[in-house]
GROMACS .gro file of C-alpha atoms in nm:
model
  454
    1MET     CA    1  -0.209  -2.004   2.459
    2GLY     CA    2  -0.539  -1.994   2.307
    3MET     CA    3  -0.651  -1.775   1.999
    4THR     CA    4  -0.919  -1.601   2.300
    5ALA     CA    5  -0.671  -1.535   2.593
    6LEU     CA    6  -0.432  -1.412   2.276
    7VAL     CA    7  -0.682  -1.146   2.189
    8TYR     CA    8  -0.807  -1.028   2.503
    9VAL     CA    9  -0.406  -0.979   2.616
   10THR     CA   10  -0.324  -0.821   2.293
   11PHE     CA   11  -0.630  -0.540   2.314
   12ALA     CA   12  -0.493  -0.504   2.675
   13VAL     CA   13  -0.148  -0.384   2.537
   14LEU     CA   14  -0.270  -0.230   2.318
   15LEU     CA   15  -0.532   0.019   2.486
   16ILE     CA   16  -0.208   0.089   2.695
   17LEU     CA   17   0.031   0.169   2.414
   18CYS     CA   18  -0.223   0.380   2.283
   19ALA     CA   19  -0.277   0.584   2.542
   20GLY     CA   20   0.063   0.651   2.605
   21LEU     CA   21   0.108   0.743   2.245
   22GLN     CA   22  -0.186   0.983   2.223
   23TYR     CA   23  -0.088   1.163   2.546
   24LEU     CA   24   0.291   1.226   2.421
   25ALA     CA   25   0.136   1.315   2.093
   26LEU     CA   26  -0.157   1.528   2.245
   27ARG     CA   27   0.152   1.698   2.453
   28GLY     CA   28   0.367   1.802   2.184
   29GLN     CA   29   0.091   2.012   1.981
   30ASN     CA   30  -0.021   2.381   1.988
   31HIS     CA   31  -0.375   2.383   2.135
   32PRO     CA   32  -0.612   2.667   2.031
   33THR     CA   33  -0.786   2.860   2.312
   34ILE     CA   34  -1.105   2.998   2.227
   35GLY     CA   35  -1.248   3.064   2.535
   36ASN     CA   36  -1.589   2.868   2.687
   37ASN     CA   37  -1.786   3.078   2.438
   38PRO     CA   38  -2.197   2.938   2.553
   39ILE     CA   39  -2.312   2.982   2.226
   40PHE     CA   40  -2.047   2.760   2.040
   41LEU     CA   41  -2.066   2.474   2.262
   42LYS     CA   42  -2.421   2.432   2.293
   43PHE     CA   43  -2.426   2.447   1.913
   44GLN     CA   44  -2.104   2.166   1.934
   45TYR     CA   45  -2.307   1.967   2.134
   46ILE     CA   46  -2.619   1.969   1.926
   47PHE     CA   47  -2.390   1.856   1.636
   48PHE     CA   48  -2.224   1.587   1.826
   49ALA     CA   49  -2.523   1.432   1.951
   50ALA     CA   50  -2.669   1.361   1.617
   51TYR     CA   51  -2.294   1.266   1.439
   52PHE     CA   52  -2.138   1.070   1.738
   53ALA     CA   53  -2.494   0.833   1.765
   54ALA     CA   54  -2.516   0.766   1.381
   55LEU     CA   55  -2.107   0.714   1.408
   56PHE     CA   56  -2.160   0.449   1.665
   57ALA     CA   57  -2.456   0.288   1.472
   58ASP     CA   58  -2.197   0.256   1.172
   59TRP     CA   59  -1.913   0.124   1.413
   60LEU     CA   60  -2.164  -0.157   1.511
   61GLN     CA   61  -2.245  -0.330   1.219
   62GLY     CA   62  -1.861  -0.404   1.163
   63PRO     CA   63  -1.731  -0.694   1.381
   64TYR     CA   64  -2.018  -0.911   1.292
   65LEU     CA   65  -2.159  -0.844   0.963
   66TYR     CA   66  -1.906  -1.077   0.769
   67GLN     CA   67  -1.970  -1.414   1.052
   68LEU     CA   68  -2.394  -1.293   1.014
   69TYR     CA   69  -2.393  -1.401   0.652
   70SER     CA   70  -2.181  -1.696   0.756
   71HIS     CA   71  -2.423  -1.784   1.012
   72TYR     CA   72  -2.683  -1.777   0.742
   73GLY     CA   73  -2.509  -2.032   0.556
   74PHE     CA   74  -2.323  -1.867   0.236
   75MET     CA   75  -2.020  -1.967   0.102
   76GLU     CA   76  -1.744  -1.689   0.103
   77SER     CA   77  -1.808  -1.669  -0.293
   78GLN     CA   78  -2.156  -1.547  -0.256
   79ILE     CA   79  -2.070  -1.328   0.083
   80ALA     CA   80  -1.809  -1.192  -0.119
   81ILE     CA   81  -2.113  -1.095  -0.413
   82ILE     CA   82  -2.226  -0.907  -0.120
   83TYR     CA   83  -2.008  -0.675  -0.021
   84SER     CA   84  -1.935  -0.591  -0.372
   85CYS     CA   85  -2.255  -0.454  -0.410
   86GLY     CA   86  -2.218  -0.267  -0.147
   87PHE     CA   87  -1.897  -0.133  -0.200
   88ALA     CA   88  -2.088  -0.085  -0.598
   89SER     CA   89  -2.315   0.125  -0.426
   90THR     CA   90  -2.120   0.355  -0.179
   91VAL     CA   91  -1.905   0.453  -0.494
   92ILE     CA   92  -2.203   0.575  -0.723
   93LEU     CA   93  -2.412   0.749  -0.429
   94GLY     CA   94  -2.051   0.892  -0.336
   95THR     CA   95  -2.047   1.050  -0.629
   96TRP     CA   96  -2.400   1.215  -0.630
   97ALA     CA   97  -2.424   1.268  -0.223
   98PRO     CA   98  -2.253   1.662  -0.236
   99ILE     CA   99  -2.474   1.741  -0.513
  100LEU     CA  100  -2.776   1.576  -0.374
  101ALA     CA  101  -2.706   1.713  -0.080
  102ASP     CA  102  -2.654   2.076  -0.183
  103ARG     CA  103  -2.968   2.075  -0.423
  104PHE     CA  104  -3.199   1.910  -0.147
  105GLY     CA  105  -3.086   2.017   0.221
  106ARG     CA  106  -2.808   1.867   0.400
  107ARG     CA  107  -3.035   1.840   0.702
  108LYS     CA  108  -3.322   1.637   0.487
  109LEU     CA  109  -3.020   1.394   0.370
  110CYS     CA  110  -2.860   1.318   0.745
  111ILE     CA  111  -3.248   1.236   0.762
  112LEU     CA  112  -3.296   1.035   0.488
  113PHE     CA  113  -2.953   0.896   0.662
  114THR     CA  114  -3.109   0.705   0.933
  115ILE     CA  115  -3.384   0.605   0.713
  116ILE     CA  116  -3.215   0.419   0.477
  117TYR     CA  117  -2.962   0.247   0.715
  118SER     CA  118  -3.245   0.178   0.997
  119ILE     CA  119  -3.368  -0.034   0.663
  120SER     CA  120  -3.012  -0.153   0.626
  121CYS     CA  121  -3.016  -0.293   0.961
  122PHE     CA  122  -3.341  -0.434   0.975
  123THR     CA  123  -3.267  -0.653   0.615
  124LYS     CA  124  -2.992  -0.839   0.859
  125LEU     CA  125  -3.308  -1.028   0.945
  126SER     CA  126  -3.412  -1.242   0.662
  127ARG     CA  127  -3.224  -1.517   0.550
  128ASN     CA  128  -3.296  -1.451   0.176
  129TYR     CA  129  -3.020  -1.389  -0.032
  130GLY     CA  130  -3.162  -1.110  -0.230
  131VAL     CA  131  -3.274  -0.906   0.055
  132LEU     CA  132  -2.959  -0.886   0.226
  133ILE     CA  133  -2.796  -0.803  -0.141
  134VAL     CA  134  -3.031  -0.526  -0.140
  135GLY     CA  135  -2.980  -0.426   0.247
  136ARG     CA  136  -2.606  -0.417   0.156
  137VAL     CA  137  -2.642  -0.179  -0.117
  138PHE     CA  138  -2.874   0.018   0.109
  139GLY     CA  139  -2.566   0.039   0.381
  140GLY     CA  140  -2.316   0.114   0.097
  141MET     CA  141  -2.580   0.439   0.010
  142ALA     CA  142  -2.607   0.539   0.405
  143THR     CA  143  -2.205   0.506   0.462
  144SER     CA  144  -2.180   0.770   0.173
  145LEU     CA  145  -2.420   1.022   0.334
  146LEU     CA  146  -2.280   0.956   0.673
  147PHE     CA  147  -1.930   1.031   0.560
  148TYR     CA  148  -2.070   1.373   0.369
  149THR     CA  149  -2.394   1.539   0.478
  150PHE     CA  150  -2.307   1.557   0.882
  151GLU     CA  151  -1.984   1.753   0.827
  152ALA     CA  152  -2.116   1.965   0.532
  153TRP     CA  153  -2.379   2.049   0.738
  154TYR     CA  154  -2.161   2.180   1.008
  155ILE     CA  155  -1.972   2.365   0.823
  156HIS     CA  156  -2.218   2.561   0.646
  157GLU     CA  157  -2.462   2.615   1.031
  158HIS     CA  158  -2.047   2.742   1.144
  159ILE     CA  159  -2.007   2.999   0.933
  160GLU     CA  160  -2.335   3.094   0.755
  161GLY     CA  161  -2.548   3.017   1.087
  162HIS     CA  162  -2.381   3.161   1.343
  163ASP     CA  163  -2.114   3.342   1.212
  164PHE     CA  164  -1.847   3.194   1.442
  165PRO     CA  165  -1.466   3.176   1.329
  166ARG     CA  166  -1.346   2.950   1.079
  167GLU     CA  167  -1.077   2.910   1.313
  168TRP     CA  168  -1.348   2.744   1.529
  169ILE     CA  169  -1.366   2.447   1.251
  170PRO     CA  170  -1.081   2.257   1.333
  171VAL     CA  171  -1.140   2.264   1.710
  172THR     CA  172  -1.451   2.065   1.644
  173PHE     CA  173  -1.313   1.848   1.402
  174THR     CA  174  -1.025   1.744   1.614
  175LYS     CA  175  -1.277   1.604   1.886
  176THR     CA  176  -1.441   1.440   1.645
  177THR     CA  177  -1.134   1.258   1.575
  178VAL     CA  178  -1.069   1.148   1.896
  179TRP     CA  179  -1.424   1.042   1.986
  180ASN     CA  180  -1.492   0.841   1.667
  181GLY     CA  181  -1.163   0.678   1.742
  182ALA     CA  182  -1.338   0.562   2.130
  183LEU     CA  183  -1.642   0.497   2.010
  184SER     CA  184  -1.512   0.254   1.718
  185VAL     CA  185  -1.360   0.035   1.994
  186LEU     CA  186  -1.658   0.107   2.226
  187ALA     CA  187  -1.851  -0.062   2.010
  188GLY     CA  188  -1.670  -0.342   1.869
  189PHE     CA  189  -1.682  -0.457   2.264
  190ILE     CA  190  -2.052  -0.369   2.301
  191ALA     CA  191  -2.104  -0.578   1.956
  192ASN     CA  192  -1.883  -0.879   2.121
  193MET     CA  193  -2.080  -0.852   2.445
  194ILE     CA  194  -2.423  -0.863   2.277
  195SER     CA  195  -2.358  -1.135   2.037
  196GLU     CA  196  -2.133  -1.388   2.248
  197TRP     CA  197  -2.130  -1.278   2.585
  198PHE     CA  198  -2.492  -1.258   2.625
  199HIS     CA  199  -2.550  -1.504   2.340
  200PHE     CA  200  -2.801  -1.283   2.103
  201GLY     CA  201  -2.586  -1.398   1.754
  202PRO     CA  202  -2.433  -1.204   1.520
  203VAL     CA  203  -2.758  -1.016   1.461
  204SER     CA  204  -2.764  -0.832   1.748
  205PRO     CA  205  -2.542  -0.561   1.706
  206PHE     CA  206  -2.785  -0.455   1.386
  207MET     CA  207  -3.051  -0.453   1.598
  208LEU     CA  208  -2.876  -0.232   1.864
  209ALA     CA  209  -2.799   0.027   1.581
  210ILE     CA  210  -3.132   0.112   1.542
  211PRO     CA  211  -3.226   0.292   1.791
  212CYS     CA  212  -2.870   0.411   1.795
  213LEU     CA  213  -3.012   0.583   1.412
  214LEU     CA  214  -3.351   0.690   1.601
  215ILE     CA  215  -3.209   0.930   1.789
  216SER     CA  216  -2.999   1.055   1.539
  217GLY     CA  217  -3.289   1.154   1.351
  218ILE     CA  218  -3.464   1.256   1.632
  219VAL     CA  219  -3.164   1.514   1.755
  220VAL     CA  220  -3.120   1.639   1.391
  221MET     CA  221  -3.524   1.679   1.317
  222SER     CA  222  -3.573   1.891   1.651
  223GLN     CA  223  -3.239   2.055   1.673
  224TRP     CA  224  -3.094   2.149   1.327
  225GLN     CA  225  -3.224   2.381   1.079
  226GLU     CA  226  -3.189   2.333   0.728
  227ASN     CA  227  -2.918   2.502   0.512
  228TYR     CA  228  -2.851   2.411   0.108
  229GLY     CA  229  -2.525   2.461  -0.077
  230ARG     CA  230  -2.505   2.868  -0.246
  231GLN     CA  231  -2.390   2.728  -0.595
  232THR     CA  232  -2.552   2.508  -0.820
  233ILE     CA  233  -2.302   2.221  -0.919
  234HIS     CA  234  -2.366   2.092  -1.278
  235PHE     CA  235  -2.304   1.716  -1.197
  236ARG     CA  236  -2.148   1.661  -1.605
  237LYS     CA  237  -1.910   1.968  -1.596
  238SER     CA  238  -1.815   1.861  -1.284
  239CYS     CA  239  -1.705   1.533  -1.346
  240MET     CA  240  -1.563   1.641  -1.689
  241ASP     CA  241  -1.368   1.965  -1.455
  242GLY     CA  242  -1.231   1.693  -1.247
  243ILE     CA  243  -1.158   1.427  -1.522
  244ARG     CA  244  -0.927   1.730  -1.706
  245GLU     CA  245  -0.700   1.781  -1.327
  246ILE     CA  246  -0.590   1.403  -1.355
  247LEU     CA  247  -0.466   1.363  -1.642
  248ALA     CA  248  -0.337   1.723  -1.678
  249ASP     CA  249  -0.146   1.715  -1.343
  250GLU     CA  250   0.065   1.402  -1.296
  251ARG     CA  251   0.096   1.464  -0.934
  252ILE     CA  252  -0.307   1.454  -0.884
  253PHE     CA  253  -0.289   1.161  -1.109
  254PHE     CA  254  -0.050   0.951  -0.912
  255ILE     CA  255  -0.189   1.048  -0.594
  256GLY     CA  256  -0.498   0.845  -0.707
  257ALA     CA  257  -0.320   0.568  -0.817
  258ILE     CA  258  -0.185   0.550  -0.489
  259GLN     CA  259  -0.482   0.560  -0.344
  260ALA     CA  260  -0.667   0.301  -0.559
  261SER     CA  261  -0.410   0.107  -0.483
  262PHE     CA  262  -0.390   0.129  -0.094
  263GLU     CA  263  -0.747   0.156  -0.019
  264SER     CA  264  -0.848  -0.134  -0.293
  265VAL     CA  265  -0.624  -0.349  -0.022
  266MET     CA  266  -0.802  -0.232   0.301
  267TYR     CA  267  -1.147  -0.293   0.154
  268ILE     CA  268  -1.058  -0.662   0.070
  269PHE     CA  269  -0.898  -0.622   0.457
  270ILE     CA  270  -1.272  -0.570   0.552
  271PHE     CA  271  -1.385  -0.875   0.387
  272ILE     CA  272  -1.102  -1.115   0.435
  273TRP     CA  273  -1.011  -1.096   0.808
  274THR     CA  274  -1.317  -1.250   0.948
  275PRO     CA  275  -1.311  -1.581   0.774
  276VAL     CA  276  -0.919  -1.572   0.796
  277LEU     CA  277  -0.928  -1.533   1.164
  278LYS     CA  278  -1.275  -1.729   1.243
  279VAL     CA  279  -1.222  -2.078   1.278
  280ASP     CA  280  -1.090  -2.081   1.640
  281LYS     CA  281  -1.363  -1.865   1.757
  282PRO     CA  282  -1.203  -1.596   1.842
  283PRO     CA  283  -1.376  -1.317   1.926
  284LEU     CA  284  -1.525  -1.110   1.683
  285GLY     CA  285  -1.577  -0.785   1.872
  286ILE     CA  286  -1.242  -0.763   2.073
  287ILE     CA  287  -1.083  -0.823   1.778
  288PHE     CA  288  -1.259  -0.535   1.588
  289SER     CA  289  -1.151  -0.328   1.869
  290CYS     CA  290  -0.802  -0.408   1.841
  291PHE     CA  291  -0.773  -0.313   1.474
  292MET     CA  292  -0.931   0.061   1.620
  293VAL     CA  293  -0.690   0.097   1.848
  294CYS     CA  294  -0.418   0.076   1.579
  295ILE     CA  295  -0.567   0.303   1.385
  296MET     CA  296  -0.528   0.523   1.657
  297ILE     CA  297  -0.162   0.405   1.759
  298GLY     CA  298  -0.138   0.523   1.398
  299ALA     CA  299  -0.276   0.827   1.394
  300ALA     CA  300   0.003   0.927   1.701
  301ILE     CA  301   0.261   0.797   1.479
  302PHE     CA  302   0.185   1.053   1.216
  303GLN     CA  303   0.149   1.319   1.488
  304LEU     CA  304   0.454   1.217   1.673
  305VAL     CA  305   0.694   1.162   1.331
  306ARG     CA  306   0.546   1.457   1.208
  307ALA     CA  307   0.644   1.713   1.500
  308ARG     CA  308   1.027   1.606   1.368
  309LYS     CA  309   0.951   1.791   1.075
  310ILE     CA  310   0.968   1.485   0.873
  311SER     CA  311   0.812   1.490   0.521
  312VAL     CA  312   0.451   1.343   0.444
  313VAL     CA  313   0.587   1.161   0.184
  314THR     CA  314   0.817   0.967   0.387
  315THR     CA  315   0.524   0.918   0.665
  316LEU     CA  316   0.322   0.768   0.337
  317SER     CA  317   0.594   0.515   0.235
  318LEU     CA  318   0.605   0.416   0.628
  319ALA     CA  319   0.238   0.327   0.577
  320ILE     CA  320   0.269   0.165   0.257
  321CYS     CA  321   0.583  -0.039   0.407
  322CYS     CA  322   0.398  -0.134   0.722
  323ALA     CA  323   0.083  -0.251   0.517
  324SER     CA  324   0.324  -0.444   0.261
  325ALA     CA  325   0.516  -0.642   0.554
  326ALA     CA  326   0.186  -0.718   0.717
  327MET     CA  327   0.031  -0.876   0.392
  328ILE     CA  328   0.355  -1.080   0.281
  329THR     CA  329   0.326  -1.210   0.661
  330CYS     CA  330  -0.026  -1.324   0.555
  331VAL     CA  331   0.086  -1.512   0.236
  332PHE     CA  332   0.342  -1.733   0.399
  333ALA     CA  333   0.090  -1.744   0.719
  334THR     CA  334  -0.197  -1.885   0.563
  335GLY     CA  335  -0.382  -2.186   0.692
  336GLY     CA  336  -0.304  -2.342   0.992
  337SER     CA  337  -0.380  -2.238   1.436
  338GLY     CA  338  -0.024  -2.087   1.437
  339GLY     CA  339  -0.066  -1.939   1.124
  340ARG     CA  340  -0.380  -1.754   1.230
  341LYS     CA  341  -0.227  -1.612   1.495
  342LEU     CA  342   0.038  -1.467   1.299
  343SER     CA  343  -0.175  -1.348   1.061
  344PHE     CA  344  -0.372  -1.173   1.325
  345PHE     CA  345  -0.058  -0.982   1.442
  346ALA     CA  346   0.008  -0.858   1.052
  347PHE     CA  347  -0.329  -0.765   1.060
  348LEU     CA  348  -0.281  -0.514   1.379
  349LEU     CA  349   0.053  -0.460   1.133
  350LEU     CA  350  -0.178  -0.327   0.872
  351GLU     CA  351  -0.406  -0.120   1.083
  352ILE     CA  352  -0.128   0.103   1.226
  353GLY     CA  353  -0.035   0.136   0.873
  354VAL     CA  354  -0.369   0.258   0.813
  355GLY     CA  355  -0.363   0.519   1.098
  356ILE     CA  356  -0.057   0.660   0.943
  357TYR     CA  357  -0.212   0.648   0.579
  358PHE     CA  358  -0.511   0.855   0.618
  359PRO     CA  359  -0.384   1.186   0.787
  360SER     CA  360  -0.060   1.182   0.502
  361MET     CA  361  -0.265   1.127   0.232
  362GLY     CA  362  -0.528   1.380   0.343
  363PHE     CA  363  -0.228   1.639   0.447
  364ILE     CA  364  -0.120   1.517   0.061
  365ARG     CA  365  -0.489   1.585  -0.134
  366MET     CA  366  -0.507   1.901   0.077
  367LYS     CA  367  -0.166   2.056  -0.060
  368VAL     CA  368  -0.176   1.952  -0.413
  369ILE     CA  369  -0.566   1.916  -0.570
  370PRO     CA  370  -0.699   2.249  -0.557
  371GLU     CA  371  -1.072   2.275  -0.378
  372GLN     CA  372  -1.225   2.384  -0.644
  373HIS     CA  373  -1.241   2.062  -0.795
  374ARG     CA  374  -1.148   1.826  -0.490
  375ALA     CA  375  -1.523   1.675  -0.439
  376SER     CA  376  -1.480   1.579  -0.842
  377ILE     CA  377  -1.136   1.464  -0.809
  378THR     CA  378  -1.198   1.241  -0.482
  379SER     CA  379  -1.509   1.074  -0.666
  380TRP     CA  380  -1.280   0.981  -0.970
  381PHE     CA  381  -1.037   0.843  -0.713
  382ARG     CA  382  -1.284   0.594  -0.565
  383VAL     CA  383  -1.378   0.421  -0.866
  384PRO     CA  384  -1.080   0.254  -0.949
  385LEU     CA  385  -1.026   0.157  -0.603
  386ASN     CA  386  -1.386  -0.020  -0.600
  387LEU     CA  387  -1.349  -0.172  -0.933
  388ILE     CA  388  -1.053  -0.348  -0.793
  389ALA     CA  389  -1.153  -0.473  -0.447
  390CYS     CA  390  -1.457  -0.569  -0.663
  391ALA     CA  391  -1.307  -0.759  -0.884
  392VAL     CA  392  -1.039  -0.918  -0.667
  393LEU     CA  393  -1.309  -1.072  -0.403
  394THR     CA  394  -1.523  -1.205  -0.731
  395MET     CA  395  -1.244  -1.371  -0.890
  396LEU     CA  396  -1.082  -1.488  -0.666
  397HIS     CA  397  -1.317  -1.650  -0.458
  398GLY     CA  398  -1.475  -1.832  -0.682
  399THR     CA  399  -1.256  -2.134  -0.527
  400SER     CA  400  -1.318  -2.064  -0.127
  401GLY     CA  401  -1.078  -2.233   0.115
  402HIS     CA  402  -0.699  -2.142   0.206
  403TYR     CA  403  -0.573  -2.112  -0.216
  404GLY     CA  404  -0.836  -1.869  -0.200
  405ASN     CA  405  -0.702  -1.617   0.074
  406ARG     CA  406  -0.377  -1.678  -0.010
  407MET     CA  407  -0.403  -1.538  -0.388
  408ILE     CA  408  -0.593  -1.275  -0.224
  409PHE     CA  409  -0.295  -1.123  -0.024
  410MET     CA  410  -0.061  -1.223  -0.266
  411MET     CA  411  -0.250  -0.975  -0.466
  412CYS     CA  412  -0.287  -0.693  -0.229
  413ALA     CA  413   0.112  -0.735  -0.146
  414GLY     CA  414   0.117  -0.621  -0.616
  415LEU     CA  415  -0.138  -0.369  -0.476
  416LEU     CA  416   0.106  -0.234  -0.228
  417ALA     CA  417   0.385  -0.236  -0.393
  418ILE     CA  418   0.227  -0.045  -0.741
  419ALA     CA  419   0.146   0.214  -0.464
  420MET     CA  420   0.507   0.221  -0.362
  421MET     CA  421   0.629   0.277  -0.724
  422CYS     CA  422   0.374   0.523  -0.751
  423LEU     CA  423   0.453   0.732  -0.444
  424LEU     CA  424   0.801   0.699  -0.545
  425ARG     CA  425   0.728   0.892  -0.877
  426PHE     CA  426   0.551   1.118  -0.663
  427GLY     CA  427   0.831   1.209  -0.445
  428ARG     CA  428   1.044   1.284  -0.753
  429LEU     CA  429   0.775   1.551  -0.889
  430ILE     CA  430   0.727   1.685  -0.597
  431ARG     CA  431   1.106   1.790  -0.556
  432ALA     CA  432   1.135   1.877  -0.904
  433ASP     CA  433   0.878   2.147  -0.808
  434SER     CA  434   1.097   2.240  -0.487
  435GLN     CA  435   1.377   2.227  -0.668
  436LEU     CA  436   1.215   2.478  -1.014
  437GLN     CA  437   1.045   2.711  -0.708
  438THR     CA  438   1.349   2.839  -0.564
  439GLN     CA  439   1.509   2.886  -0.860
  440ASN     CA  440   1.263   3.110  -0.988
  441GLU     CA  441   1.257   3.281  -0.666
  442GLU     CA  442   1.692   3.319  -0.673
  443GLU     CA  443   1.650   3.438  -1.065
  444GLU     CA  444   1.349   3.701  -0.902
  445GLU     CA  445   1.600   3.799  -0.670
  446GLN     CA  446   1.883   3.860  -0.916
  447ALA     CA  447   1.672   4.026  -1.119
  448VAL     CA  448   1.549   4.266  -0.835
  449GLU     CA  449   1.953   4.291  -0.709
  450MET     CA  450   2.025   4.390  -1.095
  451GLU     CA  451   1.743   4.664  -1.126
  452THR     CA  452   1.839   4.835  -0.800
  453VAL     CA  453   2.173   4.863  -0.919
  454THR     CA  454   2.085   4.982  -1.285
   0.00000   0.00000   0.00000
C-alpha cells in the first residue's frame, strides 16, 4: 500500500476509534444540568463565534508551515532558525500577555491578536528570509495572545459582567475542548483540500486563515464589552515570587522539569514531522488531521482511565511511555520508505501520548501549584522548554539529512527519559506527603481521644 492510501485508510480507522472512545468517555461522566437559560446561551454563542473563528485560523496554519518554507527553497537548518524565532517570541510575550491584557483590556488584546496574526499570514506571500522570520515572530506573539486573552475575557465577563454561577464555567470550556478538537481535524482536511486537491499550493491555508481572523475581530469589536484585571500586577515581584515558589517546593520544581522535558519534545516534533514524511509526497493536511484525532483519542483514554480511580501520576507515566516508545521507534526507522511508514505510526503513538499528557499535567498543576502564583510559575516553566527546543533544532540541524533527524530523535528519547525520572521522584514526594498527612490526622484523632478520656 502506498503512503497516500495508507494515510487515508488510517484516518478513517482513527475517526471510528475516536468516536467509540469519546462515546464511552462521555457516557461515564456526570453532566451538570444548567437548564436552557437563554441569556447564558446567547453569551456562550457570542464567545464561541469569535473564539472558534480564531482557533480555526490557527489550526489552518499547522499542516503546511514547514512545507511552505521548503517550497520557497530554504534548507532545513534555515527553517529550524525560523521555527526557533517563533518559539522565542512565544515565551517572551507569553510572560507579558497576562499583564498586558489585565492592564490595557482583554478585548483590545483580542483585537490586536487578529491584526498581528493577519500580518503574520500575509508575510507568507514573501520569499524573503527576513520577512518570513518577522512573520514567524508575529505568529508566536499571536499564539501567546490566543491562549490567554480569550479565556480570560470570558471568565471575567461570565462572573463580573453577567453574574452567572461559577459552576457554569466548566460547561463552556468542556464545549470549547470538544469543538477545538473537531475544528483541528476539519482544519487539516480543508488545508489539504485547497493546497493539494485544488492545487493552490502551501500558502493557500494561510490566506484562508485571514478571513477567519477578520470574522473573529468583527465579532469582538461589535459584540464584546471591555474588561480589565482587578489587581495591579507588578511584573518584577510576580517573577521573583514565582521563582521562589519553584525553588522552595521540590514538587513544583519537578513538575517544571517534567513539563520542560516532555513539551520540548512536542515542540521539536512540530518541526520534524514534515521533513521525515514529505519524501513520499503524502497528503500533509490529512496527516495533520490524523495527529489531531490521536490527541482526542488520548484525551478519551485519560477520562476512561481516571474513571477507574487510577492515579494521575500513573496516567502521566503512560503518556511518557507512549512518547518514549514513539521516539525510540523513530531512531531505528529513520531512512527508507518502509521506515517512513513506521515513523508515521510512531508519530500517531506520540500524539496519543500528548492527548493523555495535557489533562494529566493540567490536573497535577491545579492540585500542587498555588493559585496566586500559578501564572508566574507557568511562565517560568515555558523558558527552559523553549530554550531546549531552540537549542536542539539549531545545533543538530547544522547538517541536514537522515543523520540529523536520527540525532534529534535520540535527543528526544533522552529528554523523555529525564521526564520519567523526574516523574518517579515526584511520585515519591506525593506519596510521602500523603503518608505524612495521614499520620498527622491519626495523631490529631488520638489527641482528641486522650482529651476526651481526661
